[in-house]
Coordinates of N, CA and C and ligand atoms in Angstrom, one line a residue:
X1 N -41.9 -16.6 -15.9 CA -40.8 -15.7 -16.1 C -39.7 -16.4 -16.8
X2 N -39.2 -15.8 -17.9 CA -38.1 -16.4 -18.6 C -36.8 -15.6 -18.3
X3 N -35.7 -16.3 -18.3 CA -34.4 -15.7 -18.0 C -33.4 -15.9 -19.2
X4 N -32.6 -14.9 -19.4 CA -31.6 -15.0 -20.4 C -30.3 -14.3 -20.0
X5 N -29.3 -14.5 -20.7 CA -28.0 -14.0 -20.3 C -27.5 -13.1 -21.4
X6 N -27.2 -11.8 -21.1 CA -26.7 -10.9 -22.1 C -25.1 -10.8 -21.9
X7 N -24.4 -10.9 -23.0 CA -22.9 -10.9 -22.9 C -22.4 -9.5 -22.4
X8 N -21.6 -9.6 -21.4 CA -21.0 -8.3 -20.9 C -19.5 -8.3 -21.3
X9 N -18.8 -9.4 -21.1 CA -17.4 -9.5 -21.5 C -17.2 -10.8 -22.2
X10 N -16.7 -10.8 -23.4 CA -16.6 -12.0 -24.2 C -15.4 -12.9 -23.7
X11 N -15.4 -14.1 -24.2 CA -14.4 -15.0 -23.8 C -13.0 -14.4 -24.1
X12 N -12.9 -13.8 -25.3 CA -11.6 -13.3 -25.8 C -11.2 -12.1 -24.9
X13 N -12.1 -11.3 -24.5 CA -11.8 -10.1 -23.6 C -11.3 -10.6 -22.3
X14 N -12.0 -11.6 -21.7 CA -11.7 -12.1 -20.4 C -10.3 -12.8 -20.5
X15 N -10.1 -13.6 -21.5 CA -8.8 -14.3 -21.6 C -7.6 -13.3 -21.8
X16 N -7.8 -12.3 -22.6 CA -6.8 -11.3 -22.8 C -6.4 -10.6 -21.5
X17 N -7.4 -10.2 -20.7 CA -7.2 -9.5 -19.5 C -6.5 -10.4 -18.4
X18 N -6.9 -11.7 -18.4 CA -6.3 -12.6 -17.4 C -4.8 -12.7 -17.8
X19 N -4.4 -12.7 -19.1 CA -3.0 -12.8 -19.4 C -2.3 -11.5 -18.9
X20 N -2.9 -10.3 -19.0 CA -2.3 -9.1 -18.6 C -2.1 -9.2 -17.1
X21 N -3.0 -9.6 -16.3 CA -2.9 -9.7 -14.9 C -1.8 -10.7 -14.5
X22 N -1.8 -11.9 -15.2 CA -0.8 -12.9 -15.0 C 0.6 -12.3 -15.2
X23 N 0.7 -11.5 -16.3 CA 2.1 -10.9 -16.6 C 2.5 -10.0 -15.4
X24 N 1.6 -9.3 -14.9 CA 1.9 -8.4 -13.7 C 2.3 -9.3 -12.5
X25 N 1.6 -10.3 -12.2 CA 1.9 -11.2 -11.1 C 3.3 -11.9 -11.3
X26 N 3.5 -12.3 -12.6 CA 4.8 -12.9 -12.9 C 6.0 -11.9 -12.6
X27 N 5.8 -10.6 -12.8 CA 6.8 -9.6 -12.5 C 6.9 -9.5 -11.0
X28 N 5.8 -9.3 -10.3 CA 5.8 -9.0 -8.9 C 6.4 -10.2 -8.1
X29 N 6.2 -11.4 -8.5 CA 6.7 -12.6 -7.7 C 7.8 -13.3 -8.4
X30 N 8.6 -12.6 -9.2 CA 9.7 -13.2 -9.9 C 10.7 -13.8 -8.9
X31 N 11.0 -15.1 -9.1 CA 12.0 -15.8 -8.3 C 11.4 -16.3 -7.0
X32 N 10.1 -16.1 -6.7 CA 9.5 -16.6 -5.5 C 8.6 -17.8 -5.9
X33 N 8.1 -18.5 -4.9 CA 7.1 -19.5 -5.0 C 5.7 -18.8 -4.6
X34 N 4.7 -19.2 -5.3 CA 3.4 -18.6 -5.0 C 2.4 -19.7 -4.7
X35 N 1.6 -19.5 -3.6 CA 0.6 -20.5 -3.1 C -0.8 -19.9 -3.4
X36 N -1.5 -20.4 -4.4 CA -2.8 -19.9 -4.7 C -3.9 -20.6 -3.9
X37 N -4.7 -19.8 -3.3 CA -5.8 -20.3 -2.5 C -7.1 -19.9 -3.2
X38 N -7.8 -20.9 -3.7 CA -9.0 -20.7 -4.5 C -10.2 -20.8 -3.6
X39 N -11.1 -19.8 -3.7 CA -12.4 -19.9 -2.9 C -13.4 -20.5 -3.9
X40 N -13.8 -21.7 -3.4 CA -14.8 -22.5 -4.2 C -16.2 -21.9 -4.1
X41 N -17.1 -22.2 -5.0 CA -16.8 -22.8 -6.3 C -16.5 -21.8 -7.4
X42 N -16.9 -20.5 -7.1 CA -16.9 -19.5 -8.2 C -15.5 -19.2 -8.7
X43 N -14.5 -19.4 -7.8 CA -13.1 -18.9 -8.2 C -12.4 -20.0 -9.1
X44 N -13.0 -21.1 -9.3 CA -12.2 -22.2 -9.8 C -11.8 -22.1 -11.3
X45 N -12.8 -21.5 -12.1 CA -12.4 -21.3 -13.5 C -11.3 -20.3 -13.7
X46 N -11.5 -19.2 -12.9 CA -10.5 -18.1 -13.0 C -9.1 -18.6 -12.5
X47 N -9.1 -19.3 -11.4 CA -7.9 -19.9 -10.8 C -7.1 -20.7 -11.9
X48 N -7.9 -21.6 -12.6 CA -7.2 -22.5 -13.6 C -6.6 -21.7 -14.7
X49 N -7.4 -20.7 -15.2 CA -6.9 -19.9 -16.4 C -5.7 -19.0 -15.9
X50 N -5.8 -18.5 -14.7 CA -4.7 -17.7 -14.2 C -3.4 -18.6 -14.0
X51 N -3.6 -19.7 -13.3 CA -2.5 -20.6 -13.0 C -1.7 -21.0 -14.2
X52 N -2.4 -21.3 -15.3 CA -1.8 -21.8 -16.5 C -0.8 -20.8 -17.1
X53 N -1.1 -19.5 -16.8 CA -0.3 -18.4 -17.3 C 0.8 -17.9 -16.4
X54 N 1.0 -18.5 -15.2 CA 2.0 -18.1 -14.2 C 3.3 -18.9 -14.5
X55 N 4.4 -18.2 -14.3 CA 5.7 -18.8 -14.7 C 6.6 -19.2 -13.5
X56 N 6.2 -18.7 -12.3 CA 7.0 -19.1 -11.1 C 6.5 -20.5 -10.6
X57 N 7.1 -20.9 -9.5 CA 6.7 -22.2 -8.9 C 5.4 -22.0 -8.2
X58 N 4.4 -22.7 -8.6 CA 3.0 -22.5 -8.1 C 2.5 -23.8 -7.4
X59 N 1.9 -23.6 -6.2 CA 1.1 -24.6 -5.6 C -0.4 -24.1 -5.4
X60 N -1.3 -25.1 -5.3 CA -2.7 -24.7 -5.2 C -3.4 -25.3 -4.0
X61 N -4.3 -24.6 -3.5 CA -5.2 -25.2 -2.4 C -6.6 -24.6 -2.6
X62 N -7.5 -25.3 -2.0 CA -8.9 -24.9 -2.1 C -9.6 -24.7 -0.8
X63 N -10.6 -23.8 -0.7 CA -11.3 -23.6 0.5 C -12.8 -23.3 0.1
X64 N -13.7 -23.8 0.9 CA -15.1 -23.5 0.6 C -15.7 -22.8 1.8
X65 N -16.3 -21.7 1.6 CA -16.9 -21.0 2.8 C -18.4 -20.7 2.5
X66 N -19.2 -20.6 3.6 CA -20.5 -20.1 3.4 C -20.8 -19.0 4.4
X67 N -21.6 -18.1 3.9 CA -21.8 -16.9 4.7 C -23.1 -17.1 5.4
X68 N -23.1 -16.8 6.7 CA -24.4 -16.8 7.5 C -25.3 -15.6 7.0
X69 N -26.5 -15.8 7.0 CA -27.4 -14.7 6.6 C -28.3 -15.1 5.5
X70 N -29.1 -14.2 4.9 CA -30.0 -14.6 3.9 C -29.3 -14.6 2.5
X71 N -30.0 -15.0 1.5 CA -29.4 -15.1 0.2 C -28.9 -13.8 -0.5
X72 N -29.6 -12.7 -0.1 CA -29.3 -11.5 -0.8 C -28.2 -10.6 -0.1
X73 N -28.0 -10.9 1.2 CA -27.1 -10.1 1.9 C -26.2 -11.0 2.8
X74 N -24.9 -10.9 2.5 CA -23.9 -11.7 3.3 C -23.7 -11.0 4.6
X75 N -23.6 -11.8 5.7 CA -23.5 -11.2 7.0 C -22.0 -10.9 7.4
X76 N -21.1 -11.5 6.7 CA -19.7 -11.3 7.0 C -19.2 -12.3 8.0
X77 N -20.1 -13.1 8.6 CA -19.6 -14.2 9.5 C -19.5 -15.4 8.6
X78 N -18.3 -15.9 8.4 CA -18.1 -17.0 7.5 C -17.9 -18.3 8.2
X79 N -18.6 -19.3 7.7 CA -18.4 -20.7 8.2 C -17.5 -21.4 7.1
X80 N -16.5 -22.1 7.6 CA -15.6 -22.8 6.7 C -16.2 -24.2 6.4
X81 N -16.6 -24.4 5.2 CA -17.3 -25.7 4.8 C -16.2 -26.7 4.5
X82 N -15.2 -26.2 3.7 CA -14.0 -27.1 3.5 C -12.8 -26.3 3.7
X83 N -12.0 -26.7 4.6 CA -10.7 -26.0 4.9 C -9.6 -26.3 4.0
X84 N -8.6 -25.5 4.0 CA -7.4 -25.8 3.2 C -6.8 -27.1 3.6
X85 N -6.1 -27.8 2.7 CA -5.4 -29.1 3.1 C -4.0 -28.8 3.7
X86 N -3.4 -27.7 3.2 CA -2.0 -27.4 3.6 C -1.9 -26.2 4.5
X87 N -0.9 -26.2 5.4 CA -0.7 -25.0 6.2 C -0.2 -23.8 5.4
X88 N -0.3 -22.6 5.9 CA 0.1 -21.4 5.2 C 1.4 -20.7 5.7
X89 N 1.8 -21.2 6.8 CA 3.0 -20.6 7.5 C 4.1 -20.4 6.6
X90 N 4.6 -19.1 6.5 CA 5.8 -18.8 5.7 C 5.5 -18.7 4.2
X91 N 4.3 -18.9 3.7 CA 4.1 -18.9 2.3 C 3.6 -17.5 1.8
X92 N 4.0 -17.3 0.5 CA 3.4 -16.1 -0.2 C 2.1 -16.6 -0.8
X93 N 1.0 -16.1 -0.2 CA -0.4 -16.6 -0.5 C -1.1 -15.5 -1.4
X94 N -1.7 -16.1 -2.5 CA -2.6 -15.2 -3.3 C -4.0 -15.8 -3.3
X95 N -4.9 -15.1 -2.7 CA -6.3 -15.6 -2.7 C -7.0 -15.3 -4.0
X96 N -7.6 -16.3 -4.7 CA -8.2 -16.1 -6.0 C -9.7 -16.2 -5.8
X97 N -10.4 -15.1 -6.2 CA -11.8 -15.0 -6.0 C -12.5 -14.7 -7.3
X98 N -13.8 -15.0 -7.4 CA -14.5 -14.7 -8.6 C -15.0 -13.2 -8.6
X99 N -15.5 -12.8 -7.5 CA -16.1 -11.4 -7.5 C -16.1 -10.9 -6.0
X100 N -15.8 -9.6 -5.9 CA -15.9 -8.9 -4.6 C -17.1 -8.0 -4.7
X101 N -18.1 -8.2 -3.8 CA -19.3 -7.5 -3.8 C -19.3 -6.6 -2.6
X102 N -20.0 -6.9 -1.5 CA -20.0 -6.1 -0.3 C -18.6 -6.1 0.3
X103 N -17.8 -7.2 0.1 CA -16.5 -7.3 0.7 C -16.6 -8.0 2.1
X104 N -17.8 -8.3 2.5 CA -17.9 -8.9 3.9 C -17.2 -10.2 4.0
X105 N -17.5 -11.1 3.0 CA -17.0 -12.5 3.1 C -15.4 -12.4 3.0
X106 N -14.9 -11.7 2.1 CA -13.5 -11.6 1.9 C -12.7 -11.0 3.1
X107 N -13.3 -10.0 3.7 CA -12.5 -9.3 4.8 C -12.4 -10.3 6.0
X108 N -13.5 -11.1 6.2 CA -13.5 -12.1 7.3 C -12.5 -13.2 6.9
X109 N -12.6 -13.7 5.7 CA -11.7 -14.8 5.3 C -10.2 -14.4 5.3
X110 N -9.9 -13.2 4.9 CA -8.5 -12.7 4.9 C -8.0 -12.7 6.3
X111 N -8.8 -12.3 7.2 CA -8.4 -12.3 8.6 C -8.0 -13.7 9.1
X112 N -8.9 -14.7 8.8 CA -8.7 -16.1 9.1 C -7.3 -16.6 8.6
X113 N -7.1 -16.2 7.3 CA -5.8 -16.7 6.6 C -4.6 -16.0 7.2
X114 N -4.7 -14.7 7.5 CA -3.6 -14.0 8.1 C -3.2 -14.5 9.5
X115 N -4.2 -15.0 10.2 CA -3.9 -15.6 11.5 C -3.0 -16.9 11.4
X116 N -2.9 -17.4 10.2 CA -2.1 -18.7 10.1 C -0.6 -18.4 9.7
X117 N -0.2 -17.1 9.9 CA 1.2 -16.7 9.7 C 1.8 -17.0 8.4
X118 N 1.1 -16.6 7.3 CA 1.8 -16.7 6.0 C 2.8 -15.5 5.9
X119 N 3.8 -15.6 4.9 CA 4.7 -14.5 4.7 C 3.9 -13.3 4.3
X120 N 3.0 -13.5 3.4 CA 2.1 -12.4 3.0 C 0.8 -12.9 2.3
X121 N -0.2 -12.2 2.4 CA -1.5 -12.6 1.7 C -1.9 -11.4 0.8
X122 N -2.1 -11.8 -0.5 CA -2.6 -10.8 -1.4 C -3.9 -11.3 -2.0
X123 N -4.7 -10.4 -2.7 CA -6.0 -10.8 -3.2 C -6.0 -10.5 -4.7
X124 N -6.5 -11.5 -5.4 CA -6.7 -11.4 -6.9 C -8.1 -11.7 -7.2
X125 N -8.8 -10.8 -7.9 CA -10.2 -11.1 -8.2 C -10.5 -11.0 -9.7
X126 N -11.4 -11.8 -10.2 CA -11.7 -11.6 -11.6 C -12.6 -10.4 -11.8
X127 N -13.6 -10.2 -10.9 CA -14.5 -9.1 -11.0 C -14.6 -8.3 -9.7
X128 N -14.8 -7.0 -9.8 CA -15.0 -6.2 -8.6 C -16.2 -5.3 -8.9
X129 N -17.1 -5.2 -7.9 CA -18.3 -4.3 -8.0 C -18.0 -3.2 -6.9
X130 N -17.2 -2.2 -7.2 CA -16.8 -1.3 -6.1 C -18.0 -0.5 -5.6
X131 N -19.1 -0.3 -6.4 CA -20.3 0.5 -5.9 C -21.0 -0.2 -4.8
X132 N -20.8 -1.5 -4.6 CA -21.5 -2.3 -3.6 C -20.7 -2.5 -2.3
X133 N -19.5 -1.9 -2.3 CA -18.7 -2.2 -1.1 C -19.2 -1.7 0.2
X134 N -19.2 -2.5 1.2 CA -19.7 -2.1 2.6 C -18.5 -2.2 3.5
X135 N -17.6 -3.2 3.3 CA -16.4 -3.3 4.1 C -15.2 -3.1 3.2
X136 N -14.3 -2.3 3.7 CA -13.1 -2.0 2.9 C -12.2 -3.3 2.8
X137 N -11.9 -3.6 1.5 CA -11.0 -4.7 1.3 C -10.0 -4.3 0.2
X138 N -8.7 -4.6 0.5 CA -7.6 -4.2 -0.4 C -7.5 -5.2 -1.5
X139 N -7.8 -4.8 -2.7 CA -7.8 -5.7 -3.9 C -6.4 -5.4 -4.6
X140 N -5.5 -6.4 -4.6 CA -4.2 -6.3 -5.2 C -4.2 -6.4 -6.7
X141 N -5.0 -7.4 -7.2 CA -5.1 -7.6 -8.6 C -6.6 -7.8 -9.0
X142 N -7.0 -7.0 -10.0 CA -8.4 -7.1 -10.4 C -8.5 -7.1 -11.9
X143 N -9.2 -8.1 -12.5 CA -9.3 -8.1 -14.0 C -10.3 -7.0 -14.5
X144 N -11.5 -7.0 -13.9 CA -12.4 -6.0 -14.4 C -13.3 -5.4 -13.2
X145 N -13.4 -4.1 -13.2 CA -14.4 -3.4 -12.3 C -15.7 -3.4 -13.1
X146 N -16.8 -3.8 -12.5 CA -18.1 -3.8 -13.3 C -19.1 -3.0 -12.5
X147 N -20.2 -2.6 -13.2 CA -21.3 -1.9 -12.5 C -22.1 -2.9 -11.7
X148 N -23.0 -2.3 -10.9 CA -23.8 -3.2 -10.0 C -24.9 -3.9 -10.8
X149 N -24.5 -5.0 -11.4 CA -25.4 -5.9 -12.1 C -25.1 -7.3 -11.7
X150 N -26.1 -8.2 -11.7 CA -25.9 -9.6 -11.3 C -25.3 -10.4 -12.5
X151 N -24.1 -10.8 -12.4 CA -23.4 -11.5 -13.5 C -23.2 -13.0 -13.3
X152 N -23.1 -13.7 -14.4 CA -22.9 -15.2 -14.3 C -21.8 -15.5 -15.3
X153 N -21.4 -16.8 -15.2 CA -20.4 -17.3 -16.2 C -19.0 -17.3 -15.6
X154 N -18.1 -18.0 -16.2 CA -16.7 -18.0 -15.8 C -16.6 -18.4 -14.3
X155 N -17.5 -19.3 -13.9 CA -17.5 -19.7 -12.5 C -18.6 -19.1 -11.6
X156 N -19.2 -18.0 -12.1 CA -20.2 -17.4 -11.3 C -21.6 -18.0 -11.6
X157 N -22.4 -18.1 -10.6 CA -23.7 -18.8 -10.8 C -24.9 -18.0 -10.5
X158 N -26.0 -18.4 -11.1 CA -27.3 -18.0 -10.6 C -28.1 -19.3 -10.3
X159 N -28.4 -19.5 -9.0 CA -29.0 -20.7 -8.5 C -28.2 -22.0 -9.0
X160 N -26.9 -21.9 -8.9 CA -26.0 -23.0 -9.3 C -25.9 -23.2 -10.8
X161 N -26.6 -22.4 -11.6 CA -26.5 -22.6 -13.1 C -25.5 -21.5 -13.7
X162 N -25.1 -21.8 -14.9 CA -24.3 -20.9 -15.8 C -22.8 -20.8 -15.4
X163 N -22.4 -21.5 -14.4 CA -20.9 -21.4 -14.1 C -20.0 -21.7 -15.2
X164 N -20.5 -22.6 -16.1 CA -19.7 -23.2 -17.2 C -19.6 -22.2 -18.4
X165 N -20.4 -21.1 -18.4 CA -20.3 -20.2 -19.6 C -18.8 -19.7 -19.7
X166 N -18.3 -19.7 -20.9 CA -16.9 -19.2 -21.1 C -16.8 -17.7 -21.1
X167 N -17.9 -17.0 -20.9 CA -17.8 -15.5 -20.9 C -18.6 -15.0 -19.7
X168 N -18.5 -13.7 -19.5 CA -19.3 -13.1 -18.4 C -20.6 -12.5 -18.9
X169 N -21.7 -12.8 -18.4 CA -23.0 -12.3 -18.8 C -23.8 -11.7 -17.7
X170 N -24.8 -10.9 -18.1 CA -25.7 -10.3 -17.1 C -27.0 -11.0 -17.2
X171 N -27.5 -11.4 -16.0 CA -28.8 -12.1 -15.9 C -29.9 -11.1 -16.3
X172 N -30.8 -11.5 -17.2 CA -32.0 -10.7 -17.5 C -33.2 -11.5 -17.4
X173 N -34.3 -10.9 -16.9 CA -35.5 -11.6 -16.6 C -36.7 -10.9 -17.3
X174 N -37.6 -11.6 -18.0 CA -38.8 -11.0 -18.4 C -40.0 -11.9 -18.2
X175 N -41.2 -11.3 -18.1 CA -42.3 -12.2 -17.8 C -43.2 -12.5 -19.0
Ligands
IMP1 P1 -19.6 -10.4 -0.4 O1 -18.5 -9.7 -1.0 O2 -19.4 -10.9 0.9 O3 -20.9 -9.6 -0.5 O4 -20.0 -11.7 -1.3 C1 -19.3 -12.0 -2.4 C2 -19.9 -13.3 -3.0 O5 -21.3 -13.1 -3.4 C3 -19.2 -13.8 -4.2 O6 -18.1 -14.6 -3.9 C4 -20.3 -14.5 -5.0 O7 -20.4 -15.8 -4.6 C5 -21.5 -13.8 -4.6 N1 -21.9 -12.7 -5.7 C6 -21.8 -11.4 -5.5 N2 -22.2 -10.8 -6.7 C7 -22.5 -11.8 -7.6 C8 -22.9 -11.7 -9.0 O8 -23.1 -10.7 -9.6 N3 -23.1 -13.0 -9.5 C9 -22.9 -14.1 -8.9 N4 -22.5 -14.2 -7.6 C10 -22.3 -13.0 -6.9
MG2 MG1 -17.0 -16.3 -4.3

């Protein structure tokens, strides 16, 4: 079986849209400090591109989680593989994610973060697949809503490959 990647969103389209979302975040948080929490590994490319375009005072931290359950269906019970280095108390937190699918992982993670008494927690995602949602999650900033297709690139992987593609592509298989 061979696999290939069909372009869904070009590098230019993605970069242009990240700038638009960054402009909105700059307006919404004007005069405040913003603490970005990146969910590894998928969120890292998006977080860097977004952070470069933010004009307020920004700090960054990283978290790695793994979901119990099989590969195709996340259970929603999240194990923290790498926790944040810094406390969240009193901070304006923006969680930066690659994609929201069922919403199970994020809804659990957001609860963990809210328990740490930040001033507020909002969610920013590069991609959203609303058709797949099982658990309701409030998405504050979304670059693109996409159909239910398995995508790679810009941080997203298929079996740990393709994260480095500068565009978003759909995985295609033929035998
Ligand atoms: P969920 O929202 O708990 O179902 O899980 C979301 C996670 O599943 C994301 O953070 C990705 O790691 C992974 N995921 C979901 N859809 C895709 C996709 O199309 N490509 C790559 N990873 C995906
Ligand atoms: Mg992710």
